[in-house]
Short mmCIF file of C-alpha atoms in Angstrom, two decimals:
data_model
loop_
_atom_site.label_atom_id
_atom_site.label_comp_id
_atom_site.label_asym_id
_atom_site.label_seq_id
_atom_site.Cartn_x
_atom_site.Cartn_y
_atom_site.Cartn_z
CA UNK A 23 8.94 0.09 7.42
CA UNK A 24 4.98 0.96 8.05
CA UNK A 25 2.75 -1.40 9.58
CA UNK A 26 0.49 -2.39 6.84
CA UNK A 27 0.52 -4.83 4.05
CA UNK A 28 -1.30 -5.51 0.65
CA UNK A 29 -2.83 -8.50 -0.82
CA UNK A 30 -3.51 -9.61 -4.31
CA UNK A 31 -7.11 -10.46 -5.17
CA UNK A 32 -10.51 -8.57 -5.32
CA UNK A 33 -10.79 -6.09 -2.43
CA UNK A 34 -14.20 -5.86 -0.84
CA UNK A 35 -15.38 -2.61 -2.57
CA UNK A 36 -18.00 -1.55 -4.80
CA UNK A 37 -17.31 -1.57 -8.54
CA UNK A 38 -14.58 -2.96 -10.55
CA UNK A 39 -11.05 -2.53 -8.52
CA UNK A 40 -8.10 -1.38 -10.42
CA UNK A 41 -5.14 -3.68 -10.70
CA UNK A 42 -2.24 -3.26 -8.68
CA UNK A 43 1.03 -1.71 -10.09
CA UNK A 44 2.88 -4.76 -10.92
CA UNK A 45 6.56 -5.09 -10.36
CA UNK A 46 8.67 -6.87 -13.22
CA UNK A 47 8.97 -10.40 -11.65
CA UNK A 48 12.29 -11.58 -10.52
CA UNK A 49 14.02 -13.94 -12.99
CA UNK A 50 14.29 -16.96 -10.73
CA UNK A 51 10.70 -16.55 -9.22
CA UNK A 52 7.22 -17.61 -10.45
CA UNK A 53 5.37 -14.31 -10.18
CA UNK A 54 2.17 -14.50 -8.52
CA UNK A 55 0.42 -11.84 -10.33
CA UNK A 56 -3.12 -10.61 -9.28
CA UNK A 57 -4.27 -13.84 -7.47
CA UNK A 58 -7.06 -14.55 -5.05
CA UNK A 59 -6.23 -14.29 -1.37
CA UNK A 60 -5.95 -18.05 -1.27
CA UNK A 61 -3.17 -19.00 -3.76
CA UNK A 62 -2.97 -22.45 -4.89
CA UNK A 63 0.01 -24.31 -4.14
CA UNK A 64 0.70 -22.60 -0.94
CA UNK A 65 1.13 -26.03 0.80
CA UNK A 66 -1.65 -26.15 3.28
CA UNK A 67 0.29 -29.01 5.03
CA UNK A 68 3.20 -26.86 5.94
CA UNK A 69 4.14 -26.99 9.63
CA UNK A 70 2.03 -24.02 11.30
CA UNK A 71 5.01 -22.53 12.96
CA UNK A 72 7.87 -20.79 11.35
CA UNK A 73 11.48 -21.22 12.81
CA UNK A 74 12.52 -18.23 15.03
CA UNK A 75 15.75 -16.59 14.30
CA UNK A 76 17.15 -13.79 16.57
CA UNK A 77 20.61 -12.93 15.29
CA UNK A 78 22.09 -12.39 12.04
CA UNK A 79 24.40 -15.50 12.59
CA UNK A 80 21.26 -17.58 13.05
CA UNK A 81 19.94 -16.27 10.00
CA UNK A 82 23.09 -16.89 7.84
CA UNK A 83 23.29 -20.22 9.33
CA UNK A 84 19.69 -21.35 8.47
CA UNK A 85 18.66 -24.22 6.24
CA UNK A 86 20.57 -24.08 2.96
CA UNK A 87 18.61 -22.65 0.05
CA UNK A 88 17.65 -25.00 -2.57
CA UNK A 89 15.72 -22.19 -4.59
CA UNK A 90 14.98 -18.51 -4.56
CA UNK A 91 14.22 -16.50 -1.34
CA UNK A 92 11.20 -14.35 -0.89
CA UNK A 93 11.20 -11.80 2.10
CA UNK A 94 8.24 -10.02 3.64
CA UNK A 95 9.22 -7.15 5.99
CA UNK A 96 6.87 -6.27 8.85
CA UNK A 97 6.88 -4.51 12.29
CA UNK A 98 4.82 -7.47 13.45
CA UNK A 99 1.22 -7.61 15.03
CA UNK A 100 0.54 -9.83 11.84
CA UNK A 101 -2.96 -9.98 10.43
CA UNK A 102 -4.74 -11.39 7.35
CA UNK A 103 -3.18 -8.71 5.10
CA UNK A 104 0.39 -9.88 6.15
CA UNK A 105 -0.66 -13.59 5.77
CA UNK A 106 -1.91 -13.14 2.30
CA UNK A 107 1.33 -11.15 1.50
CA UNK A 108 3.30 -14.14 2.79
CA UNK A 109 1.07 -16.52 0.76
CA UNK A 110 2.11 -14.50 -2.39
CA UNK A 111 5.74 -14.84 -1.59
CA UNK A 112 5.45 -18.51 -0.91
CA UNK A 113 3.80 -19.07 -4.25
CA UNK A 114 6.52 -16.89 -6.06
CA UNK A 115 9.48 -18.72 -4.30
CA UNK A 116 7.90 -22.16 -5.00
CA UNK A 117 8.33 -25.39 -2.85
CA UNK A 118 12.07 -25.34 -3.19
CA UNK A 119 12.58 -21.75 -2.27
CA UNK A 120 12.45 -19.91 1.07
CA UNK A 121 10.26 -17.43 2.48
CA UNK A 122 11.55 -15.26 5.36
CA UNK A 123 9.38 -12.83 7.30
CA UNK A 124 11.13 -10.02 9.24
CA UNK A 125 9.54 -8.81 12.35
CA UNK A 126 11.12 -5.47 13.70
CA UNK A 127 9.74 -2.42 15.18
CA UNK A 128 12.08 -0.10 13.76
CA UNK A 129 12.77 2.86 16.20
CA UNK A 130 14.16 5.17 13.53
CA UNK A 131 10.68 5.50 12.13
CA UNK A 132 8.93 6.80 15.22
CA UNK A 133 8.79 10.43 15.92
CA UNK A 134 7.53 10.10 19.44
CA UNK A 135 8.63 7.70 22.13
CA UNK A 136 4.99 7.23 23.11
CA UNK A 137 4.29 5.90 19.43
CA UNK A 138 7.01 3.58 19.69
CA UNK A 139 6.14 1.98 23.05
CA UNK A 140 2.62 1.89 21.93
CA UNK A 141 3.17 -0.21 18.83
CA UNK A 142 1.90 -3.70 19.59
CA UNK A 143 4.35 -6.57 19.86
CA UNK A 144 2.75 -10.02 19.58
CA UNK A 145 5.72 -12.19 18.43
CA UNK A 146 4.29 -15.56 19.56
CA UNK A 147 1.07 -14.99 17.60
CA UNK A 148 3.30 -13.65 14.65
CA UNK A 149 5.12 -16.91 14.42
CA UNK A 150 1.86 -18.86 14.16
CA UNK A 151 0.43 -16.49 11.52
CA UNK A 152 3.45 -16.73 9.47
CA UNK A 153 4.06 -20.46 9.69
CA UNK A 154 0.42 -21.09 8.74
CA UNK A 155 0.87 -18.69 5.76
CA UNK A 156 3.93 -20.65 4.57
CA UNK A 157 6.71 -18.84 5.94
CA UNK A 158 10.03 -21.02 6.67
CA UNK A 159 11.33 -18.51 9.09
CA UNK A 160 10.68 -15.50 11.10
CA UNK A 161 13.69 -13.04 11.50
CA UNK A 162 13.00 -10.98 14.64
CA UNK A 163 16.28 -9.23 15.75
CA UNK A 164 16.58 -6.85 18.77
CA UNK A 165 17.44 -3.25 18.31
CA UNK A 166 20.86 -3.85 19.48
CA UNK A 167 21.26 -6.62 16.85
CA UNK A 168 20.21 -4.38 13.95
CA UNK A 169 21.82 -1.14 15.30
CA UNK A 170 24.93 -2.32 17.20
CA UNK A 171 26.54 0.44 19.20
CA UNK A 172 23.37 2.66 19.08
CA UNK A 173 21.52 4.55 16.31
CA UNK A 174 23.59 4.48 13.10
CA UNK A 175 25.50 7.69 12.09
CA UNK A 176 25.30 6.79 8.43
CA UNK A 177 21.77 6.60 7.06
CA UNK A 178 19.80 6.62 3.73
CA UNK A 179 18.24 9.68 2.67
CA UNK A 180 14.79 9.58 0.98
CA UNK A 181 15.41 12.81 -0.80
CA UNK A 182 12.65 15.13 -2.06
CA UNK A 183 9.89 12.36 -2.41
CA UNK A 184 10.45 11.44 1.20
CA UNK A 185 9.62 14.87 2.14
CA UNK A 186 6.07 14.92 0.65
CA UNK A 187 2.80 13.64 2.24
CA UNK A 188 3.79 11.10 4.86
CA UNK A 189 7.35 12.67 5.01
CA UNK A 190 5.90 16.09 5.54
CA UNK A 191 3.47 14.71 8.43
CA UNK A 192 6.36 12.57 9.97
CA UNK A 193 9.80 14.08 9.26
CA UNK A 194 12.57 11.64 9.07
CA UNK A 195 10.23 8.67 8.74
CA UNK A 196 11.27 7.66 5.21
CA UNK A 197 14.94 8.05 6.02
CA UNK A 198 14.50 5.74 8.87
CA UNK A 199 12.37 3.22 6.91
CA UNK A 200 14.85 3.05 3.95
CA UNK A 201 17.80 2.55 6.24
CA UNK A 202 16.31 -0.49 7.99
CA UNK A 203 15.04 -1.77 4.69
CA UNK A 204 18.57 -1.58 3.30
CA UNK A 205 20.04 -3.34 6.28
CA UNK A 206 17.36 -6.02 6.14
CA UNK A 207 17.83 -6.56 2.41
CA UNK A 208 21.69 -7.07 3.16
CA UNK A 209 21.06 -9.62 6.13
CA UNK A 210 18.36 -11.62 4.32
CA UNK A 211 19.75 -11.43 0.83
CA UNK A 212 16.46 -12.14 -0.93
CA UNK A 213 15.77 -12.56 -4.69
CA UNK A 214 12.41 -10.75 -4.18
CA UNK A 215 10.95 -8.63 -1.47
CA UNK A 216 7.10 -8.15 -1.04
CA UNK A 217 5.45 -4.99 0.15
CA UNK A 218 1.81 -3.78 0.10
CA UNK A 219 0.32 -1.06 -2.11
CA UNK A 220 -1.40 0.25 1.17
CA UNK A 221 1.94 1.94 1.94
CA UNK A 222 2.11 3.46 -1.56
CA UNK A 223 4.75 6.18 -0.81
CA UNK A 224 6.95 3.62 1.03
CA UNK A 225 6.78 1.08 -1.93
CA UNK A 226 7.63 3.71 -4.45
CA UNK A 227 10.69 4.87 -2.33
CA UNK A 228 11.93 1.34 -1.76
CA UNK A 229 11.73 0.70 -5.47
CA UNK A 230 13.60 4.03 -6.30
CA UNK A 231 16.37 3.02 -3.46
CA UNK A 232 16.78 -0.35 -5.07
CA UNK A 233 17.15 1.13 -8.61
CA UNK A 234 19.32 4.05 -7.56
CA UNK A 235 21.69 2.05 -5.31
CA UNK A 236 21.66 -1.37 -7.48
CA UNK A 237 20.48 -3.55 -5.01
CA UNK A 238 20.23 -7.11 -6.60
CA UNK A 239 16.61 -7.64 -5.56
CA UNK A 240 13.14 -7.48 -7.28
CA UNK A 241 10.63 -5.39 -5.54
CA UNK A 242 6.96 -6.80 -5.76
CA UNK A 243 3.95 -4.75 -5.01
CA UNK A 244 0.43 -6.24 -4.15
CA UNK A 245 -2.87 -4.87 -3.84
CA UNK A 246 -4.34 -3.51 -0.51
CA UNK A 247 -6.46 -5.92 1.58
CA UNK A 248 -9.73 -4.60 3.01
CA UNK A 249 -12.37 -5.71 5.60
CA UNK A 250 -15.73 -6.48 4.03
CA UNK A 251 -16.77 -2.99 4.73
CA UNK A 252 -13.93 -1.47 2.76
CA UNK A 253 -11.57 -0.51 5.86
CA UNK A 254 -7.93 -1.21 4.95
CA UNK A 255 -6.48 -3.67 7.07
CA UNK A 256 -3.88 -2.22 9.60
CA UNK A 257 -2.17 -3.25 12.84
CA UNK A 258 -3.44 0.35 14.07
CA UNK A 259 -7.05 -0.69 13.46
CA UNK A 260 -7.05 -2.39 16.86
CA UNK A 261 -6.78 1.05 18.58
CA UNK A 262 -10.27 2.08 17.19
CA UNK A 263 -13.19 1.78 19.36
CA UNK A 264 -16.68 1.10 17.62
CA UNK A 265 -17.59 4.86 17.05
CA UNK A 266 -14.04 5.66 15.73
CA UNK A 267 -14.33 2.84 13.43
CA UNK A 268 -17.35 3.96 11.81
CA UNK A 269 -15.83 7.32 11.23
CA UNK A 270 -12.68 5.76 9.78
CA UNK A 271 -14.75 4.09 7.13
CA UNK A 272 -14.87 7.59 5.53
CA UNK A 273 -11.31 7.12 4.15
CA UNK A 274 -12.21 4.14 2.01
CA UNK A 275 -15.51 5.57 0.90
CA UNK A 276 -13.98 8.74 -0.15
CA UNK A 277 -11.48 6.77 -2.30
CA UNK A 278 -14.32 4.73 -3.74
CA UNK A 279 -16.28 7.58 -4.53
CA UNK A 280 -13.51 9.12 -6.34
CA UNK A 281 -12.86 6.14 -8.40
CA UNK A 282 -16.38 5.71 -9.38
CA UNK A 283 -16.67 9.54 -10.33
CA UNK A 284 -13.79 9.05 -12.59
CA UNK A 285 -15.07 5.87 -13.97
CA UNK A 286 -18.47 7.40 -14.79
CA UNK A 287 -16.87 10.52 -16.25
CA UNK A 288 -14.77 8.47 -18.60
CA UNK A 289 -17.63 6.16 -19.60
CA UNK A 290 -19.59 9.18 -20.45
CA UNK A 291 -16.65 10.85 -22.42
CA UNK A 292 -16.26 7.52 -24.27
CA UNK A 293 -19.83 7.28 -25.32
CA UNK A 294 -19.81 10.92 -26.36
CA UNK A 295 -16.80 10.27 -28.49
CA UNK A 296 -18.37 7.23 -30.07
CA UNK A 297 -21.38 9.32 -31.26
CA UNK A 298 -20.55 11.35 -34.35
CA UNK A 299 -20.99 14.97 -34.02
CA UNK A 300 -22.76 15.46 -37.40
CA UNK A 301 -26.21 16.32 -38.50
CA UNK A 302 -27.16 12.70 -37.51
CA UNK A 303 -26.12 13.14 -34.12
CA UNK A 304 -29.61 13.75 -32.79
CA UNK A 305 -30.88 10.46 -34.51
CA UNK A 306 -28.11 8.52 -33.18
CA UNK A 307 -28.71 9.86 -29.64
CA UNK A 308 -32.49 8.93 -30.01
CA UNK A 309 -31.56 5.42 -31.21
CA UNK A 310 -29.47 5.13 -27.99
CA UNK A 311 -32.47 6.02 -25.86
CA UNK A 312 -30.62 9.17 -24.61
CA UNK A 313 -32.50 11.87 -22.86
CA UNK A 314 -31.68 15.56 -23.63
CA UNK A 315 -29.92 15.70 -20.33
CA UNK A 316 -27.70 12.83 -21.08
CA UNK A 317 -26.95 14.39 -24.61
CA UNK A 318 -26.03 17.64 -22.83
CA UNK A 319 -23.79 15.64 -20.23
CA UNK A 320 -22.14 13.96 -23.28
CA UNK A 321 -21.47 17.44 -24.95
CA UNK A 322 -19.99 18.59 -21.57
CA UNK A 323 -17.71 15.55 -21.25
CA UNK A 324 -16.36 16.27 -24.66
CA UNK A 325 -15.90 19.94 -24.28
CA UNK A 326 -14.36 19.65 -20.79
CA UNK A 327 -12.29 16.40 -20.61
CA UNK A 328 -9.81 17.99 -18.26
CA UNK A 329 -12.27 18.06 -15.17
CA UNK A 330 -11.00 14.58 -14.33
CA UNK A 331 -8.50 15.27 -11.52
CA UNK A 332 -10.59 18.30 -10.20
CA UNK A 333 -13.76 15.99 -10.06
CA UNK A 334 -11.84 13.19 -8.33
CA UNK A 335 -10.54 15.44 -5.74
CA UNK A 336 -14.04 16.93 -5.15
CA UNK A 337 -15.77 13.64 -4.97
CA UNK A 338 -13.42 12.40 -2.23
CA UNK A 339 -13.50 15.71 -0.27
CA UNK A 340 -17.10 15.79 0.03
CA UNK A 341 -17.14 12.64 1.89
CA UNK A 342 -14.22 13.63 4.12
CA UNK A 343 -15.66 16.99 4.91
CA UNK A 344 -18.90 15.23 6.11
CA UNK A 345 -16.77 12.82 8.23
CA UNK A 346 -15.32 15.84 9.88
CA UNK A 347 -18.76 16.82 11.60
CA UNK A 348 -19.10 13.15 12.77
CA UNK A 349 -18.95 12.22 16.38
CA UNK A 350 -16.14 11.29 16.85
CA UNK A 351 -14.84 13.56 14.10
CA UNK A 352 -12.30 12.70 11.30
CA UNK A 353 -9.30 15.24 11.33
CA UNK A 354 -7.96 15.17 7.87
CA UNK A 355 -4.30 15.50 7.21
CA UNK A 356 -4.08 15.35 3.59
CA UNK A 357 -6.01 14.40 0.46
CA UNK A 358 -3.60 14.25 -2.53
CA UNK A 359 -3.65 12.90 -6.09
CA UNK A 360 -0.22 12.28 -7.08
CA UNK A 361 2.09 10.79 -9.70
CA UNK A 362 3.11 7.33 -8.63
CA UNK A 363 6.80 7.94 -9.79
CA UNK A 364 7.59 10.91 -7.46
CA UNK A 365 4.46 11.61 -5.59
CA UNK A 366 4.10 15.26 -6.89
CA UNK A 367 0.58 16.54 -7.33
CA UNK A 368 -1.38 15.73 -10.49
CA UNK A 369 -2.20 18.92 -12.32
CA UNK A 370 -5.88 19.66 -13.18
CA UNK A 371 -5.25 19.53 -16.83
CA UNK A 372 -3.89 15.92 -16.73
CA UNK A 373 -6.06 13.79 -19.00
CA UNK A 374 -4.11 10.57 -19.33
CA UNK A 375 -1.77 8.36 -17.11
CA UNK A 376 -1.64 6.58 -13.85
CA UNK A 377 -2.21 8.34 -10.36
CA UNK A 378 -2.55 7.56 -6.85
CA UNK A 379 -5.29 9.02 -4.65
CA UNK A 380 -3.95 9.14 -1.21
CA UNK A 381 -5.61 10.11 2.09
CA UNK A 382 -4.39 10.43 5.77
CA UNK A 383 -6.33 11.41 8.74
CA UNK A 384 -6.79 10.90 12.46
CA UNK A 385 -9.71 9.39 14.42
CA UNK A 386 -9.24 9.72 18.02
CA UNK A 387 -5.78 9.06 18.84
CA UNK A 388 -5.24 6.81 15.77
CA UNK A 389 -3.72 7.92 12.37
CA UNK A 390 -4.79 6.00 9.41
CA UNK A 391 -3.69 6.02 5.72
CA UNK A 392 -5.33 4.73 2.68
CA UNK A 393 -5.00 4.92 -1.18
CA UNK A 394 -6.14 3.83 -4.52
CA UNK A 395 -4.69 3.54 -8.01
CA UNK A 396 -6.30 5.44 -10.83
CA UNK A 397 -5.94 5.73 -14.51
CA UNK A 398 -6.83 8.84 -16.43
CA UNK A 399 -7.81 8.38 -20.04
CA UNK A 400 -9.05 4.92 -19.72
CA UNK A 401 -12.07 3.95 -21.79
CA UNK A 402 -13.15 0.77 -20.17
#
């Protein structure tokens, strides 16, 4: 798994946020939907410490379940994004269900030993965060517990989708992620598992694995949680100094600029369509108070609706290119507008349907990712 999570609710971004890509709710669960960061019914009086479980045996012997079990998988170093995700799981499981948080830094996902060693371990603090958010237990196994006898010889392959974007930048990463997610799903046996939209490619691959291999679990995706300035919450943010953090804001600003460009383009197109192209068009435009420039822009919007994907990419790239000249600079890995189903690039002539605009870049030594869902062809 990667290190970040999502959160339902309204992100601190300009404009109207797009709703997360919602998963079909598990039958025995009460689906949280798009809820605020504080979810009513999360039992604020719960004991602010979750039970620590270290072995598969302890997990199997944990308190009998009276209701459904919801699982939140993490690599630790929990922050408010994880906490809100746990609260969503708590609300879904209900007072009679269980919420289990897994904390495991998976060595199969790290290409370099230095990155694995650098990853923060804060188990004591994680227990407090998880308990306060409503978790009943934290399953934090050792590497030997998860991989007895060493690295597994049999692994799950992410296939072609796992070789794109993050997979191209980090070969083998998604194979390792799916392998440990499969193991943890078998060990925890949840009715539903919650993952953040911030790691959109990971979420898509987990959904595909569950569908293709018939795992009896519902995968629930929730929206990315952000700092007030727009930076997506991540355990890696702690590695940024003040200057690097200022540069890193270009990732979210690029995504929001692209979203706003698409919204403006679609609003213009909708207004143009609403104005009849007849001899009465000039009078209609005058009644609307339109200037000649606006009328011309409307005509362009009608004549060239296929500019959507290209315009979205251009709006984001403009900001990212500027950030490359900052001190410290942003080193772009990729900017991609992809189909959520398989993460293939959206063609420039696409005028309808869902998409994900994803970006990855390095600032200093820290690699960051972010994304935003978009819908082409929307008129509202």
